[in-house]
Structures are given as C-alpha cells and as structure tokens.
C-alpha cells in the first residue's frame, strides 16, 4: 500500500485532526506535560487525557486530582471517562463539556481488574443494553462530540 497518497488530515464533524495521528489515552502517562511534550516533539492531530473516573468529576474532586487540567495549546483535546451508571456519566460529561474538551470518549476497552471490578471499561461490553443507555444519556447531555 502506498501511504504517501493518504490525506494528512481528517474531520470529526467540525474538528480537523491534522496531522492524522492521535495520542492514545494512557492512564498514568498522558498528563498535560506529556501531551505538550509529544505535541512539540512530533506533532499530533489530537491528544487525549488520562482515563478519569466519572465519579470523580466534580469541581471539588477535579481540584484535588487535576487529571483533566489542560492548556489551550493542547486543543483539539479529547477527554476520556470511565463509568458504569448512565446518569452519573452523563453528569460528568456535562462537566467535561464545561471544562472545554472538544471530544468526549467513554472507555469501553480497559481490561484492568481495578477498572472492570467496578463495572467500568471492558466490563461495559458484557451488558450491551446498559452500554446503549449510558451512551444515549451522555449524547443527550452534551453538545460536544461523544463516543
Ligand atoms: C500504560 C498504558 C495505559 C493505558 N491506558 C489507557 C486508558 O486509560 N484508556 C484507554 O482507552 N486506553 C489505554 N491504553 C491503551 C492505549 O490507549 C492504546 O490503545 C494501546 O496502547 C494500543 O495502541 P496502538 O494501537 O498505538 O498500538 C493504555 C496503554 C498503556 C500502554
């Protein structure tokens, strides 16, 4: 395959991802300093926060853990939530939107027992009707792109 002819950007609705490289979310790694280092070293079209438990996304808790702190130069930025309760994740999604994220991502893949033990991450895939309710609640709660 000739990769040279691939476009160097793509769009998620109105958000341009250019270059077409994404820094994947990594818990314990992709904090604001790491994201800015990667942006300066190599350039990425989109960077992601670390996974953040929806239960800890209140103004008070955010001051304490600072997982969702970012600087304007990091945008476009996607924030990743983990959670299991549709209403709680939807409320956290509204906070995420207010913080200024461009995109919101609900983790449905983390296999760590610490995460799946609470029914988060890949455990969501065991109850697809509930996952559907959760994603619908999130989408209804915010205007930003959510998936
Ligand atoms: C240390 C570490 C932490 C990770 N944490 C997350 C996470 O919080 N959320 C997530 O969706 N994926 C997480 N991942 C998975 C990565 O985002 C990525 O999907 C995976 O490393 C595969 O990347 P690749 O397709 O570029 O090889 C983590 C991976 C690593 C190595």
Tab-separated table of C-alpha atoms and ligand atoms in Angstrom:
chain	number	residue	atom	x	y	z
A	1	UNK	CA	0.000	0.000	0.000
A	2	UNK	CA	1.248	3.482	-0.833
A	3	UNK	CA	0.791	5.549	2.332
A	4	UNK	CA	2.172	8.699	0.680
A	5	UNK	CA	-1.147	9.312	-1.065
A	6	UNK	CA	-3.210	9.202	2.129
A	7	UNK	CA	-4.620	12.589	3.215
A	8	UNK	CA	-2.749	14.019	6.209
A	9	UNK	CA	-5.939	15.050	7.962
A	10	UNK	CA	-9.499	14.018	8.629
A	11	UNK	CA	-12.504	15.621	10.298
A	12	UNK	CA	-14.637	14.525	13.213
A	13	UNK	CA	-17.664	16.730	12.485
A	14	UNK	CA	-16.203	20.281	12.586
A	15	UNK	CA	-12.952	19.249	14.318
A	16	UNK	CA	-9.955	18.939	12.000
A	17	UNK	CA	-7.446	16.232	13.014
A	18	UNK	CA	-4.193	17.305	11.343
A	19	UNK	CA	-1.826	15.544	11.060
A	20	UNK	CA	-3.878	12.342	11.141
A	21	UNK	CA	-2.078	10.968	14.191
A	22	UNK	CA	-3.691	10.617	17.626
A	23	UNK	CA	-2.001	10.321	21.004
A	24	UNK	CA	-3.968	7.472	22.605
A	25	UNK	CA	-5.213	7.845	26.172
A	26	UNK	CA	-2.856	6.202	28.664
A	27	UNK	CA	-3.670	6.163	32.370
A	28	UNK	CA	-0.706	7.371	34.404
A	29	UNK	CA	1.049	8.703	31.281
A	30	UNK	CA	-0.868	11.225	29.155
A	31	UNK	CA	-0.984	14.147	31.567
A	32	UNK	CA	-0.755	17.731	30.346
A	33	UNK	CA	3.070	17.839	30.470
A	34	UNK	CA	3.379	14.591	28.497
A	35	UNK	CA	0.828	15.740	25.930
A	36	UNK	CA	2.648	19.032	25.365
A	37	UNK	CA	5.979	17.225	25.077
A	38	UNK	CA	4.543	14.931	22.376
A	39	UNK	CA	2.951	17.865	20.556
A	40	UNK	CA	6.276	19.706	20.464
A	41	UNK	CA	8.396	16.673	19.585
A	42	UNK	CA	6.308	15.143	16.851
A	43	UNK	CA	3.010	16.873	16.361
A	44	UNK	CA	-0.279	15.057	16.753
A	45	UNK	CA	-3.692	15.988	15.402
A	46	UNK	CA	-5.467	15.011	18.597
A	47	UNK	CA	-4.326	14.277	22.144
A	48	UNK	CA	-6.233	12.601	24.946
A	49	UNK	CA	-6.330	12.976	28.706
A	50	UNK	CA	-5.814	10.045	31.007
A	51	UNK	CA	-8.912	7.978	31.777
A	52	UNK	CA	-10.841	9.661	34.596
A	53	UNK	CA	-13.477	8.030	36.770
A	54	UNK	CA	-16.801	9.794	36.192
A	55	UNK	CA	-17.472	9.630	39.925
A	56	UNK	CA	-14.510	11.952	40.487
A	57	UNK	CA	-15.570	14.613	38.008
A	58	UNK	CA	-16.939	17.241	40.380
A	59	UNK	CA	-15.347	20.690	40.705
A	60	UNK	CA	-14.041	19.767	44.187
A	61	UNK	CA	-12.553	16.410	43.120
A	62	UNK	CA	-11.012	17.930	39.979
A	63	UNK	CA	-9.093	20.451	42.106
A	64	UNK	CA	-7.644	17.533	44.035
A	65	UNK	CA	-6.544	15.176	41.246
A	66	UNK	CA	-6.056	17.614	38.308
A	67	UNK	CA	-6.360	14.751	35.770
A	68	UNK	CA	-8.336	16.949	33.400
A	69	UNK	CA	-6.160	20.079	33.573
A	70	UNK	CA	-5.023	21.265	30.149
A	71	UNK	CA	-3.651	24.342	28.380
A	72	UNK	CA	-5.326	25.916	25.311
A	73	UNK	CA	-2.339	24.963	23.107
A	74	UNK	CA	-3.243	21.268	23.534
A	75	UNK	CA	-6.506	21.568	21.613
A	76	UNK	CA	-8.120	19.791	19.927
A	77	UNK	CA	-8.295	17.637	23.022
A	78	UNK	CA	-10.361	14.587	23.860
A	79	UNK	CA	-11.134	13.594	27.448
A	80	UNK	CA	-11.809	10.027	28.487
A	81	UNK	CA	-14.259	8.979	31.188
A	82	UNK	CA	-14.787	5.619	32.802
A	83	UNK	CA	-18.067	4.789	34.462
A	84	UNK	CA	-20.991	2.453	34.687
A	85	UNK	CA	-24.042	4.446	35.755
A	86	UNK	CA	-25.679	6.315	32.838
A	87	UNK	CA	-26.832	9.284	34.927
A	88	UNK	CA	-23.514	9.706	36.685
A	89	UNK	CA	-21.514	9.522	33.447
A	90	UNK	CA	-23.917	11.973	31.781
A	91	UNK	CA	-23.428	14.463	34.641
A	92	UNK	CA	-19.648	14.036	34.393
A	93	UNK	CA	-19.916	14.579	30.631
A	94	UNK	CA	-21.547	17.965	31.257
A	95	UNK	CA	-18.628	18.929	33.492
A	96	UNK	CA	-16.227	17.800	30.771
A	97	UNK	CA	-18.018	19.990	28.256
A	98	UNK	CA	-17.777	22.968	30.608
A	99	UNK	CA	-14.060	22.365	31.052
A	100	UNK	CA	-13.655	22.940	27.298
A	101	UNK	CA	-12.962	19.482	25.862
A	102	UNK	CA	-13.554	19.147	22.131
A	103	UNK	CA	-14.396	15.435	22.226
A	104	UNK	CA	-15.528	13.052	24.945
A	105	UNK	CA	-14.674	9.366	24.948
A	106	UNK	CA	-16.202	6.708	27.218
A	107	UNK	CA	-13.741	3.904	27.922
A	108	UNK	CA	-15.184	0.551	26.847
A	109	UNK	CA	-11.902	-1.325	26.460
A	110	UNK	CA	-9.792	-1.243	29.610
A	111	UNK	CA	-9.270	-4.841	30.809
A	112	UNK	CA	-7.625	-3.983	34.157
A	113	UNK	CA	-9.385	-5.760	37.047
A	114	UNK	CA	-9.234	-2.493	39.010
A	115	UNK	CA	-11.439	-0.929	36.339
A	116	UNK	CA	-13.650	-3.880	35.347
A	117	UNK	CA	-14.229	-4.679	39.035
A	118	UNK	CA	-16.401	-1.575	39.243
A	119	UNK	CA	-18.199	-2.493	36.023
A	120	UNK	CA	-16.219	0.143	34.055
A	121	UNK	CA	-14.031	-0.238	30.936
A	122	UNK	CA	-14.386	-3.501	29.042
A	123	UNK	CA	-16.940	-4.749	31.620
A	124	UNK	CA	-19.424	-2.439	29.877
A	125	UNK	CA	-19.351	-4.809	26.895
A	126	UNK	CA	-20.975	-7.534	28.997
A	127	UNK	CA	-24.250	-5.607	29.205
A	128	UNK	CA	-24.839	-4.003	25.828
A	129	UNK	CA	-28.369	-2.686	26.583
A	130	UNK	CA	-26.905	-0.819	29.569
A	131	UNK	CA	-23.993	0.454	27.476
A	132	UNK	CA	-26.526	1.705	24.940
A	133	UNK	CA	-28.448	3.548	27.705
A	134	UNK	CA	-25.203	5.017	29.001
A	135	UNK	CA	-24.062	6.320	25.613
A	136	UNK	CA	-27.528	7.706	24.825
A	137	UNK	CA	-27.592	9.516	28.198
A	138	UNK	CA	-24.154	11.015	27.501
A	139	UNK	CA	-25.057	12.088	23.971
A	140	UNK	CA	-28.272	13.709	25.206
A	141	UNK	CA	-26.394	15.594	27.942
A	142	UNK	CA	-23.754	17.358	25.817
A	143	UNK	CA	-23.265	19.155	22.508
A	144	UNK	CA	-19.616	18.148	22.014
A	145	UNK	CA	-18.676	15.020	20.089
A	146	UNK	CA	-19.059	11.943	22.314
A	147	UNK	CA	-18.390	8.322	21.590
B	1	LIG	C1	0.374	2.420	30.150
B	1	LIG	C2	-0.868	2.363	29.307
B	1	LIG	C3	-2.036	2.916	29.793
B	1	LIG	C4	-3.199	2.879	29.007
B	1	LIG	N1	-4.334	3.468	29.486
B	1	LIG	C5	-5.415	3.547	28.681
B	1	LIG	C6	-6.568	4.257	29.102
B	1	LIG	O1	-6.636	4.809	30.200
B	1	LIG	N2	-7.616	4.310	28.234
B	1	LIG	C7	-7.588	3.706	27.004
B	1	LIG	O2	-8.580	3.801	26.254
B	1	LIG	N3	-6.527	3.011	26.594
B	1	LIG	C8	-5.443	2.931	27.401
B	1	LIG	N4	-4.335	2.272	26.968
B	1	LIG	C9	-4.343	1.704	25.613
B	1	LIG	C10	-3.751	2.705	24.627
B	1	LIG	O3	-4.564	3.874	24.570
B	1	LIG	C11	-3.647	2.132	23.211
B	1	LIG	O4	-4.908	1.858	22.715
B	1	LIG	C12	-2.855	0.875	23.186
B	1	LIG	O5	-1.603	1.116	23.796
B	1	LIG	C13	-2.633	0.382	21.722
B	1	LIG	O6	-2.021	1.400	20.995
B	1	LIG	P1	-1.578	1.180	19.475
B	1	LIG	O7	-2.829	0.861	18.712
B	1	LIG	O8	-0.986	2.505	19.061
B	1	LIG	O9	-0.603	0.079	19.475
B	1	LIG	C14	-3.178	2.264	27.732
B	1	LIG	C15	-1.988	1.707	27.253
B	1	LIG	C16	-0.853	1.755	28.022
B	1	LIG	C17	0.425	1.149	27.466
